[in-house]
GROMACS .gro file of C-alpha atoms in nm:
model
  217
    1MET     CA    1  -3.772   1.724  -4.347
    2LYS     CA    2  -3.473   1.647  -4.127
    3PHE     CA    3  -3.685   1.424  -3.906
    4ILE     CA    4  -3.811   1.224  -4.205
    5LEU     CA    5  -3.458   1.176  -4.336
    6THR     CA    6  -3.329   1.040  -4.005
    7ILE     CA    7  -3.594   0.769  -3.966
    8PRO     CA    8  -3.434   0.526  -4.216
    9LEU     CA    9  -3.099   0.580  -4.046
   10LEU     CA   10  -3.245   0.500  -3.704
   11ILE     CA   11  -3.405   0.185  -3.842
   12PHE     CA   12  -3.073   0.082  -3.998
   13VAL     CA   13  -2.886   0.134  -3.669
   14PHE     CA   14  -3.151  -0.064  -3.481
   15LEU     CA   15  -3.129  -0.354  -3.725
   16ILE     CA   16  -2.748  -0.360  -3.715
   17GLY     CA   17  -2.751  -0.361  -3.334
   18GLY     CA   18  -3.006  -0.644  -3.331
   19CYS     CA   19  -2.801  -0.850  -3.575
   20ARG     CA   20  -2.487  -0.806  -3.370
   21LYS     CA   21  -2.664  -0.913  -3.052
   22PHE     CA   22  -2.810  -1.216  -3.230
   23GLU     CA   23  -2.468  -1.316  -3.365
   24GLN     CA   24  -2.312  -1.280  -3.019
   25GLU     CA   25  -2.583  -1.497  -2.865
   26LYS     CA   26  -2.517  -1.763  -3.130
   27ILE     CA   27  -2.144  -1.759  -3.053
   28VAL     CA   28  -2.204  -1.787  -2.678
   29ALA     CA   29  -2.459  -2.066  -2.724
   30ALA     CA   30  -2.204  -2.269  -2.921
   31ALA     CA   31  -1.914  -2.208  -2.679
   32GLU     CA   32  -1.777  -2.465  -2.437
   33PRO     CA   33  -1.770  -2.367  -2.066
   34TYR     CA   34  -1.453  -2.196  -1.947
   35VAL     CA   35  -1.193  -2.427  -1.792
   36PRO     CA   36  -0.862  -2.292  -1.651
   37GLN     CA   37  -0.566  -2.427  -1.847
   38ASN     CA   38  -0.247  -2.260  -1.727
   39LEU     CA   39  -0.196  -2.443  -1.399
   40TYR     CA   40   0.019  -2.690  -1.210
   41PRO     CA   41  -0.128  -2.916  -0.939
   42ILE     CA   42   0.036  -3.203  -0.756
   43GLU     CA   43  -0.168  -3.525  -0.769
   44ARG     CA   44  -0.292  -3.514  -0.409
   45LEU     CA   45  -0.238  -3.301  -0.100
   46PRO     CA   46  -0.040  -3.476   0.176
   47THR     CA   47  -0.226  -3.568   0.496
   48TYR     CA   48  -0.027  -3.324   0.712
   49PHE     CA   49  -0.118  -3.030   0.487
   50ASN     CA   50  -0.419  -2.903   0.679
   51ARG     CA   51  -0.366  -2.536   0.771
   52VAL     CA   52  -0.290  -2.264   0.517
   53ALA     CA   53  -0.202  -1.899   0.580
   54VAL     CA   54  -0.370  -1.683   0.314
   55LEU     CA   55  -0.180  -1.365   0.232
   56PRO     CA   56  -0.349  -1.038   0.131
   57ASN     CA   57  -0.399  -1.007  -0.244
   58PHE     CA   58  -0.122  -0.825  -0.427
   59HIS     CA   59  -0.159  -0.574  -0.710
   60ASN     CA   60   0.108  -0.342  -0.851
   61ASP     CA   61  -0.125  -0.048  -0.791
   62SER     CA   62  -0.199  -0.045  -0.419
   63THR     CA   63  -0.480   0.209  -0.475
   64THR     CA   64  -0.679  -0.005  -0.720
   65PRO     CA   65  -1.044  -0.044  -0.608
   66ILE     CA   66  -1.034  -0.424  -0.635
   67LEU     CA   67  -0.810  -0.451  -0.329
   68SER     CA   68  -1.092  -0.305  -0.119
   69TYR     CA   69  -1.294  -0.625  -0.156
   70SER     CA   70  -1.085  -0.898  -0.321
   71ASP     CA   71  -0.917  -1.024   0.000
   72GLU     CA   72  -1.253  -1.114   0.151
   73ILE     CA   73  -1.391  -1.267  -0.170
   74PHE     CA   74  -1.091  -1.490  -0.244
   75LEU     CA   75  -1.064  -1.602   0.120
   76LYS     CA   76  -1.432  -1.700   0.131
   77GLU     CA   77  -1.417  -1.892  -0.197
   78LEU     CA   78  -1.101  -2.074  -0.087
   79SER     CA   79  -1.260  -2.164   0.248
   80LYS     CA   80  -1.565  -2.309   0.071
   81VAL     CA   81  -1.347  -2.566  -0.107
   82GLY     CA   82  -1.293  -2.730   0.233
   83LEU     CA   83  -0.956  -2.890   0.163
   84PHE     CA   84  -0.781  -2.732   0.462
   85GLU     CA   85  -0.826  -2.470   0.731
   86THR     CA   86  -0.766  -2.120   0.598
   87VAL     CA   87  -0.606  -1.857   0.819
   88PRO     CA   88  -0.617  -1.497   0.692
   89VAL     CA   89  -0.298  -1.294   0.727
   90SER     CA   90  -0.378  -0.926   0.773
   91THR     CA   91  -0.205  -0.635   0.600
   92SER     CA   92  -0.107  -0.498   0.941
   93PHE     CA   93   0.064  -0.828   1.029
   94CYS     CA   94   0.257  -0.822   0.702
   95ARG     CA   95   0.361  -0.463   0.755
   96LYS     CA   96   0.482  -0.540   1.109
   97HIS     CA   97   0.677  -0.859   1.028
   98PHE     CA   98   0.772  -0.817   0.662
   99GLY     CA   99   0.786  -0.440   0.614
  100THR     CA  100   0.512  -0.430   0.348
  101GLU     CA  101   0.135  -0.480   0.354
  102ARG     CA  102   0.116  -0.701   0.044
  103LEU     CA  103   0.379  -0.939  -0.089
  104ASN     CA  104   0.439  -1.016  -0.455
  105SER     CA  105   0.500  -1.389  -0.497
  106SER     CA  106   0.721  -1.325  -0.802
  107GLN     CA  107   0.974  -1.123  -0.603
  108SER     CA  108   1.220  -1.219  -0.329
  109LEU     CA  109   1.051  -1.292   0.002
  110PRO     CA  110   1.177  -1.171   0.343
  111GLU     CA  111   1.434  -1.401   0.505
  112ASN     CA  112   1.208  -1.467   0.805
  113PHE     CA  113   0.898  -1.529   0.593
  114LEU     CA  114   0.857  -1.907   0.632
  115LYS     CA  115   0.962  -1.909   0.998
  116VAL     CA  116   0.717  -1.633   1.096
  117LEU     CA  117   0.417  -1.801   0.931
  118ILE     CA  118   0.496  -2.135   1.093
  119GLU     CA  119   0.553  -1.991   1.439
  120GLU     CA  120   0.273  -1.733   1.440
  121TYR     CA  121   0.001  -1.931   1.261
  122GLY     CA  122   0.103  -2.294   1.296
  123ALA     CA  123   0.055  -2.319   0.921
  124ASN     CA  124   0.167  -2.601   0.691
  125GLY     CA  125   0.123  -2.394   0.377
  126VAL     CA  126   0.081  -2.043   0.240
  127MET     CA  127  -0.142  -1.914  -0.039
  128PHE     CA  128  -0.020  -1.626  -0.256
  129ILE     CA  129  -0.273  -1.442  -0.473
  130ASP     CA  130  -0.139  -1.186  -0.720
  131LEU     CA  131  -0.390  -0.987  -0.925
  132HIS     CA  132  -0.161  -0.904  -1.215
  133SER     CA  133  -0.423  -0.732  -1.431
  134PHE     CA  134  -0.765  -0.580  -1.375
  135ASN     CA  135  -1.010  -0.394  -1.597
  136SER     CA  136  -1.330  -0.274  -1.429
  137TYR     CA  137  -1.487  -0.151  -1.754
  138ARG     CA  138  -1.687  -0.375  -1.986
  139PRO     CA  139  -1.580  -0.628  -2.075
  140ILE     CA  140  -1.443  -0.684  -1.725
  141SER     CA  141  -1.122  -0.885  -1.700
  142LEU     CA  142  -0.911  -1.012  -1.413
  143GLY     CA  143  -0.571  -1.178  -1.423
  144VAL     CA  144  -0.477  -1.401  -1.128
  145ARG     CA  145  -0.146  -1.565  -1.044
  146ALA     CA  146  -0.188  -1.784  -0.736
  147LYS     CA  147   0.048  -2.026  -0.564
  148LEU     CA  148   0.005  -2.277  -0.283
  149VAL     CA  149   0.336  -2.353  -0.115
  150ASP     CA  150   0.438  -2.614   0.142
  151LEU     CA  151   0.608  -2.420   0.424
  152LYS     CA  152   0.806  -2.725   0.534
  153SER     CA  153   0.965  -2.807   0.199
  154GLY     CA  154   0.916  -2.482   0.007
  155GLU     CA  155   0.767  -2.680  -0.283
  156PHE     CA  156   0.463  -2.585  -0.489
  157MET     CA  157   0.147  -2.780  -0.413
  158TRP     CA  158  -0.045  -2.590  -0.681
  159ALA     CA  159   0.002  -2.287  -0.906
  160ILE     CA  160  -0.216  -2.110  -1.161
  161ASP     CA  161  -0.184  -1.809  -1.390
  162GLU     CA  162  -0.503  -1.715  -1.574
  163SER     CA  163  -0.642  -1.399  -1.737
  164ILE     CA  164  -1.021  -1.427  -1.737
  165ASP     CA  165  -1.214  -1.196  -1.970
  166ALA     CA  166  -1.590  -1.142  -1.943
  167GLY     CA  167  -1.597  -1.078  -2.317
  168ASP     CA  168  -1.486  -1.433  -2.394
  169ALA     CA  169  -1.775  -1.659  -2.500
  170SER     CA  170  -1.659  -1.953  -2.284
  171VAL     CA  171  -1.634  -1.728  -1.980
  172MET     CA  172  -1.984  -1.592  -2.049
  173VAL     CA  173  -2.121  -1.947  -2.051
  174SER     CA  174  -1.959  -2.043  -1.721
  175ALA     CA  175  -2.022  -1.710  -1.546
  176ASN     CA  176  -2.392  -1.711  -1.631
  177ALA     CA  177  -2.423  -2.073  -1.517
  178TYR     CA  178  -2.246  -1.977  -1.195
  179GLN     CA  179  -2.491  -1.691  -1.139
  180ARG     CA  180  -2.792  -1.914  -1.203
  181GLY     CA  181  -2.667  -2.149  -0.932
  182LYS     CA  182  -2.670  -2.097  -0.558
  183HIS     CA  183  -2.339  -1.908  -0.553
  184VAL     CA  184  -2.460  -1.557  -0.638
  185GLN     CA  185  -2.834  -1.570  -0.569
  186ALA     CA  186  -2.772  -1.544  -0.198
  187ILE     CA  187  -2.614  -1.201  -0.238
  188SER     CA  188  -2.772  -1.069  -0.555
  189ASN     CA  189  -3.114  -1.069  -0.717
  190GLU     CA  190  -2.992  -0.869  -1.013
  191THR     CA  191  -3.085  -0.942  -1.373
  192ARG     CA  192  -2.939  -1.204  -1.603
  193ASN     CA  193  -2.576  -1.139  -1.708
  194SER     CA  194  -2.519  -0.897  -1.417
  195ILE     CA  195  -2.218  -1.106  -1.313
  196LEU     CA  196  -2.050  -0.994  -1.637
  197GLN     CA  197  -2.109  -0.630  -1.547
  198SER     CA  198  -2.015  -0.618  -1.180
  199PRO     CA  199  -1.642  -0.630  -1.092
  200ARG     CA  200  -1.724  -0.762  -0.745
  201LEU     CA  201  -1.947  -1.048  -0.866
  202PHE     CA  202  -1.710  -1.129  -1.151
  203SER     CA  203  -1.420  -1.151  -0.902
  204LYS     CA  204  -1.626  -1.401  -0.704
  205PHE     CA  205  -1.671  -1.614  -1.016
  206VAL     CA  206  -1.299  -1.592  -1.093
  207ALA     CA  207  -1.203  -1.700  -0.740
  208PHE     CA  208  -1.450  -1.989  -0.753
  209SER     CA  209  -1.319  -2.103  -1.093
  210ILE     CA  210  -0.950  -2.109  -1.007
  211PHE     CA  211  -0.992  -2.275  -0.667
  212GLN     CA  212  -1.189  -2.559  -0.825
  213THR     CA  213  -0.857  -2.671  -0.978
  214LEU     CA  214  -0.684  -2.728  -0.642
  215PRO     CA  215  -0.554  -3.083  -0.587
  216LYS     CA  216  -0.779  -3.308  -0.386
  217ARG     CA  217  -0.693  -3.537  -0.096
   0.00000   0.00000   0.00000
């Protein structure tokens, strides 16, 4: 008797779940692709601006899993843009010269900061990447505050502050399009929408998206 009584309930739950999925697919289908909005770029990069020191990613929680792979991902995506030579600054270098492995761009920088990067790396600029929020559970989200600074003048060449949520319909559209392209296929043959479920792949999409807004030459 109990089994017979539960069948209508199971059918009801199945139908509700199907309706919700259908409604979500309709919303995503109607959404515009995600475009970063909260940013500041200069019109064009100056001709001398051709070598950028890329600092290790910063997060308030130094033990967060994302720091185990985000440095490599963001550096690779920035290098692919091809606007300038990128020079990675290691955590050990930062610890030796600045007393900390990862620097927060929103806090005061060491007095010797600009001088060290110019002398040690011959850099014209520096890229800060702060990961100010991160949720590895579905829906995945990642907040990035990044700044590109001219080491000679101390002025911003570009800055962005975006929180990108895999549960947002516009982000779903752009992330799935990104996965269908050449960007992810080379490293993943996973199923459709897997980029919205993998923190590592989603971070790659986030890095790609924000660096597309860099000023051109």
